[in-house]
Amino acid sequence: MVTIKKFVFNPFSENTYVVFDENSTAVIIDPGMYYSEEEKIMDDFISKNDLELKAIIHTHSHLDHMFGTAHLAEKYQLSPYLYEKDFETYKNFERVCEMYGIPIRKKPIENLQSIDLNQELVFGQVKFNVRYVPGHAPGHIVLINSATNSVINGDCLFYESIGRTDLPGGNHNLLLDSIRKELFTLPKETKVYCGHGPETSIGHEILNNPFLNY
């Protein structure tokens, strides 16, 4: 049995996901904890549930999805995953924080490891197939978990909406093409865990997403 727990963190109301199995093997996706209180919430959840954190995985490297990366990497001695096509975006983390007027609480870490698109990510019973879905960010990926019939899709697809494409590396037409090719080909009942806001499903978005129904 695999469980997905959602937390909403930071000034951008970003969704952070903890995915864990019945043996307490856990993975955190897009850790967005910015404030120390948010770090404590995450640490307490891990401790109270006796979770063994095996990996930190990022769908992309925008700051709101990586505020908590340094804390987790240091505390749990992990090398976070990020697809290499987003490494360049990650290098601008501090500059983007300054642009938004957000004080940098912790320096970004350097020991990232790239995600292999052709290899399944396996941590105990927590398993993800990876698909490359650019458009919102140059190296954006999504994580498909067959055990829960779900996809954790970062900022590609939202409930009746899509990710913004006006940031550096964004491309509106590429995002639409990527969603149609890599997400809308999933089973319609697939649950979509989004980077912001509520969950949705592939079937609902095929029928109701105004950005993709033309």
Short mmCIF file of C-alpha atoms in Angstrom, two decimals:
data_model
loop_
_atom_site.label_atom_id
_atom_site.label_comp_id
_atom_site.label_asym_id
_atom_site.label_seq_id
_atom_site.Cartn_x
_atom_site.Cartn_y
_atom_site.Cartn_z
CA MET A 1 0.00 0.00 0.00
CA VAL A 2 1.28 3.45 -0.95
CA THR A 3 0.04 6.66 0.70
CA ILE A 4 0.31 10.22 -0.61
CA LYS A 5 0.15 13.05 1.93
CA LYS A 6 -0.12 16.67 0.81
CA PHE A 7 1.17 19.74 2.64
CA VAL A 8 0.70 23.36 1.56
CA PHE A 9 3.73 25.54 2.26
CA ASN A 10 5.35 28.94 1.71
CA PRO A 11 3.98 32.29 0.46
CA PHE A 12 3.16 30.71 -2.91
CA SER A 13 0.86 28.05 -1.39
CA GLU A 14 2.88 25.27 -3.00
CA ASN A 15 1.88 21.63 -2.61
CA THR A 16 4.56 19.38 -1.14
CA TYR A 17 3.98 15.62 -1.27
CA VAL A 18 5.20 12.85 1.01
CA VAL A 19 4.78 9.43 -0.59
CA PHE A 20 5.37 6.40 1.62
CA ASP A 21 4.71 2.68 1.76
CA GLU A 22 3.53 0.33 4.51
CA ASN A 23 7.13 -0.31 5.52
CA SER A 24 7.63 3.43 6.18
CA THR A 25 9.92 4.00 3.21
CA ALA A 26 9.29 7.59 2.14
CA VAL A 27 9.99 10.05 -0.65
CA ILE A 28 9.35 13.80 -0.59
CA ILE A 29 8.44 15.54 -3.83
CA ASP A 30 8.90 19.29 -4.29
CA PRO A 31 9.71 20.27 -0.68
CA GLY A 32 8.40 23.81 -0.36
CA MET A 33 8.97 24.50 3.34
CA TYR A 34 10.19 28.08 3.68
CA TYR A 35 9.57 29.06 7.29
CA SER A 36 11.17 27.26 10.23
CA GLU A 37 7.67 26.37 11.43
CA GLU A 38 7.06 24.58 8.14
CA GLU A 39 10.32 22.67 8.44
CA LYS A 40 9.19 21.55 11.89
CA ILE A 41 5.82 20.40 10.54
CA MET A 42 7.60 18.20 8.01
CA ASP A 43 10.19 16.88 10.46
CA ASP A 44 7.47 16.07 13.00
CA PHE A 45 5.42 14.22 10.38
CA ILE A 46 8.44 12.13 9.40
CA SER A 47 9.29 11.40 13.04
CA LYS A 48 5.76 10.63 14.27
CA ASN A 49 5.16 8.23 11.41
CA ASP A 50 8.60 6.60 11.79
CA LEU A 51 9.32 7.29 8.13
CA GLU A 52 12.68 6.51 6.59
CA LEU A 53 13.25 9.25 4.02
CA LYS A 54 15.01 7.76 1.01
CA ALA A 55 14.78 10.50 -1.60
CA ILE A 56 13.96 14.11 -2.41
CA ILE A 57 12.62 14.50 -5.95
CA HIS A 58 11.83 17.70 -7.81
CA THR A 59 9.46 18.07 -10.73
CA HIS A 60 11.32 21.29 -11.58
CA SER A 61 13.52 23.88 -9.91
CA HIS A 62 11.35 26.96 -9.43
CA LEU A 63 12.03 28.43 -6.01
CA ASP A 64 8.64 27.66 -4.45
CA HIS A 65 9.21 23.95 -5.09
CA MET A 66 12.73 23.98 -3.61
CA PHE A 67 12.64 26.19 -0.52
CA GLY A 68 12.87 23.13 1.74
CA THR A 69 15.46 21.19 -0.24
CA ALA A 70 18.55 22.33 1.65
CA HIS A 71 16.96 21.60 5.03
CA LEU A 72 15.98 18.04 4.10
CA ALA A 73 19.21 17.28 2.24
CA GLU A 74 21.30 18.35 5.21
CA LYS A 75 19.16 16.78 7.93
CA TYR A 76 18.68 13.43 6.20
CA GLN A 77 21.96 13.32 4.25
CA LEU A 78 20.39 12.98 0.81
CA SER A 79 21.34 14.09 -2.69
CA PRO A 80 18.14 15.45 -4.28
CA TYR A 81 16.93 14.48 -7.73
CA LEU A 82 16.35 17.03 -10.51
CA TYR A 83 16.28 16.51 -14.26
CA GLU A 84 19.49 17.95 -15.72
CA LYS A 85 17.70 20.25 -18.16
CA ASP A 86 16.59 22.29 -15.14
CA PHE A 87 20.05 22.56 -13.58
CA GLU A 88 20.63 25.93 -15.27
CA THR A 89 17.38 27.30 -13.86
CA TYR A 90 18.39 26.10 -10.41
CA LYS A 91 21.64 28.09 -10.63
CA ASN A 92 19.52 31.25 -10.59
CA PHE A 93 17.77 30.32 -7.33
CA GLU A 94 19.32 33.11 -5.26
CA ARG A 95 18.82 35.75 -7.95
CA VAL A 96 15.16 34.84 -8.35
CA CYS A 97 14.64 35.01 -4.58
CA GLU A 98 16.07 38.53 -4.64
CA MET A 99 13.82 39.43 -7.57
CA TYR A 100 10.76 38.40 -5.56
CA GLY A 101 12.07 40.14 -2.44
CA ILE A 102 12.27 36.86 -0.54
CA PRO A 103 15.15 36.56 1.96
CA ILE A 104 17.28 33.46 1.43
CA ARG A 105 17.10 31.40 4.61
CA LYS A 106 19.41 28.63 3.43
CA LYS A 107 21.93 28.52 0.63
CA PRO A 108 20.96 26.20 -2.24
CA ILE A 109 22.78 22.89 -2.20
CA GLU A 110 25.12 21.73 -4.94
CA ASN A 111 25.01 17.93 -4.73
CA LEU A 112 22.06 17.34 -7.04
CA GLN A 113 21.72 14.13 -9.01
CA SER A 114 20.04 13.97 -12.39
CA ILE A 115 16.96 11.91 -13.13
CA ASP A 116 17.26 9.24 -15.81
CA LEU A 117 14.10 9.42 -17.90
CA ASN A 118 14.53 5.81 -18.99
CA GLN A 119 14.84 4.34 -15.51
CA GLU A 120 12.07 3.72 -13.01
CA LEU A 121 12.66 5.38 -9.65
CA VAL A 122 12.26 2.71 -6.96
CA PHE A 123 12.33 3.24 -3.19
CA GLY A 124 10.85 0.23 -1.43
CA GLN A 125 7.29 -0.08 -2.72
CA VAL A 126 7.27 3.56 -3.82
CA LYS A 127 7.88 3.49 -7.56
CA PHE A 128 7.67 6.19 -10.20
CA ASN A 129 7.82 6.20 -13.95
CA VAL A 130 9.15 9.52 -15.19
CA ARG A 131 7.96 11.55 -18.16
CA TYR A 132 9.50 14.73 -19.50
CA VAL A 133 6.87 17.48 -19.80
CA PRO A 134 8.58 20.80 -20.68
CA GLY A 135 6.87 24.13 -21.21
CA HIS A 136 6.46 25.52 -17.70
CA ALA A 137 10.15 24.93 -17.04
CA PRO A 138 12.91 23.58 -19.34
CA GLY A 139 13.50 20.43 -17.30
CA HIS A 140 10.03 19.77 -15.95
CA ILE A 141 9.16 16.11 -15.30
CA VAL A 142 6.13 14.32 -13.89
CA LEU A 143 6.07 11.24 -11.65
CA ILE A 144 3.60 8.46 -12.38
CA ASN A 145 2.73 6.05 -9.55
CA SER A 146 0.78 3.03 -10.74
CA ALA A 147 0.08 1.78 -7.19
CA THR A 148 -2.13 4.82 -6.54
CA ASN A 149 -3.14 5.35 -10.18
CA SER A 150 -1.84 8.88 -9.95
CA VAL A 151 0.63 11.38 -11.34
CA ILE A 152 2.41 14.07 -9.38
CA ASN A 153 2.71 16.64 -12.10
CA GLY A 154 4.19 19.78 -10.56
CA ASP A 155 3.09 22.91 -12.40
CA CYS A 156 2.15 21.44 -15.78
CA LEU A 157 -1.55 20.82 -15.33
CA PHE A 158 -3.93 22.33 -12.78
CA TYR A 159 -7.65 21.96 -12.14
CA GLU A 160 -9.10 23.39 -15.37
CA SER A 161 -5.92 25.35 -15.96
CA ILE A 162 -2.24 25.00 -16.87
CA GLY A 163 1.10 26.24 -15.58
CA ARG A 164 2.32 29.72 -16.38
CA THR A 165 4.75 30.09 -19.25
CA ASP A 166 5.92 33.69 -18.84
CA LEU A 167 8.94 32.78 -16.71
CA PRO A 168 12.42 32.22 -18.23
CA GLY A 169 12.43 28.94 -20.13
CA GLY A 170 8.65 28.88 -20.44
CA ASN A 171 6.96 28.06 -23.74
CA HIS A 172 3.18 28.07 -24.02
CA ASN A 173 2.80 25.96 -27.16
CA LEU A 174 5.39 23.47 -25.94
CA LEU A 175 3.51 23.06 -22.66
CA LEU A 176 0.23 22.38 -24.46
CA ASP A 177 1.91 19.84 -26.75
CA SER A 178 3.67 18.18 -23.80
CA ILE A 179 0.44 17.85 -21.81
CA ARG A 180 -1.40 16.32 -24.75
CA LYS A 181 1.43 13.89 -25.49
CA GLU A 182 2.60 12.89 -22.01
CA LEU A 183 -0.37 13.46 -19.69
CA PHE A 184 -3.51 13.11 -21.77
CA THR A 185 -2.28 9.69 -22.92
CA LEU A 186 -2.55 8.39 -19.34
CA PRO A 187 -5.72 6.51 -18.32
CA LYS A 188 -8.61 8.93 -17.83
CA GLU A 189 -9.13 7.84 -14.23
CA THR A 190 -5.55 8.83 -13.31
CA LYS A 191 -5.57 11.22 -10.35
CA VAL A 192 -3.50 14.36 -10.86
CA TYR A 193 -1.69 15.83 -7.87
CA CYS A 194 -0.89 19.43 -8.77
CA GLY A 195 1.84 21.79 -7.61
CA HIS A 196 -0.77 24.29 -6.44
CA GLY A 197 -4.46 23.99 -5.67
CA PRO A 198 -6.72 20.93 -5.64
CA GLU A 199 -6.32 17.55 -7.27
CA THR A 200 -7.99 16.72 -10.56
CA SER A 201 -8.07 13.80 -13.01
CA ILE A 202 -6.87 13.27 -16.55
CA GLY A 203 -10.42 12.56 -17.71
CA HIS A 204 -11.78 15.75 -16.17
CA GLU A 205 -9.10 17.88 -17.79
CA ILE A 206 -9.55 16.30 -21.22
CA LEU A 207 -13.22 17.30 -21.08
CA ASN A 208 -13.07 20.58 -19.18
CA ASN A 209 -9.69 22.29 -19.45
CA PRO A 210 -10.29 25.47 -21.49
CA PHE A 211 -6.64 25.77 -22.48
CA LEU A 212 -6.59 22.35 -24.11
CA ASN A 213 -10.06 22.00 -25.61
CA TYR A 214 -9.53 23.60 -28.98
#
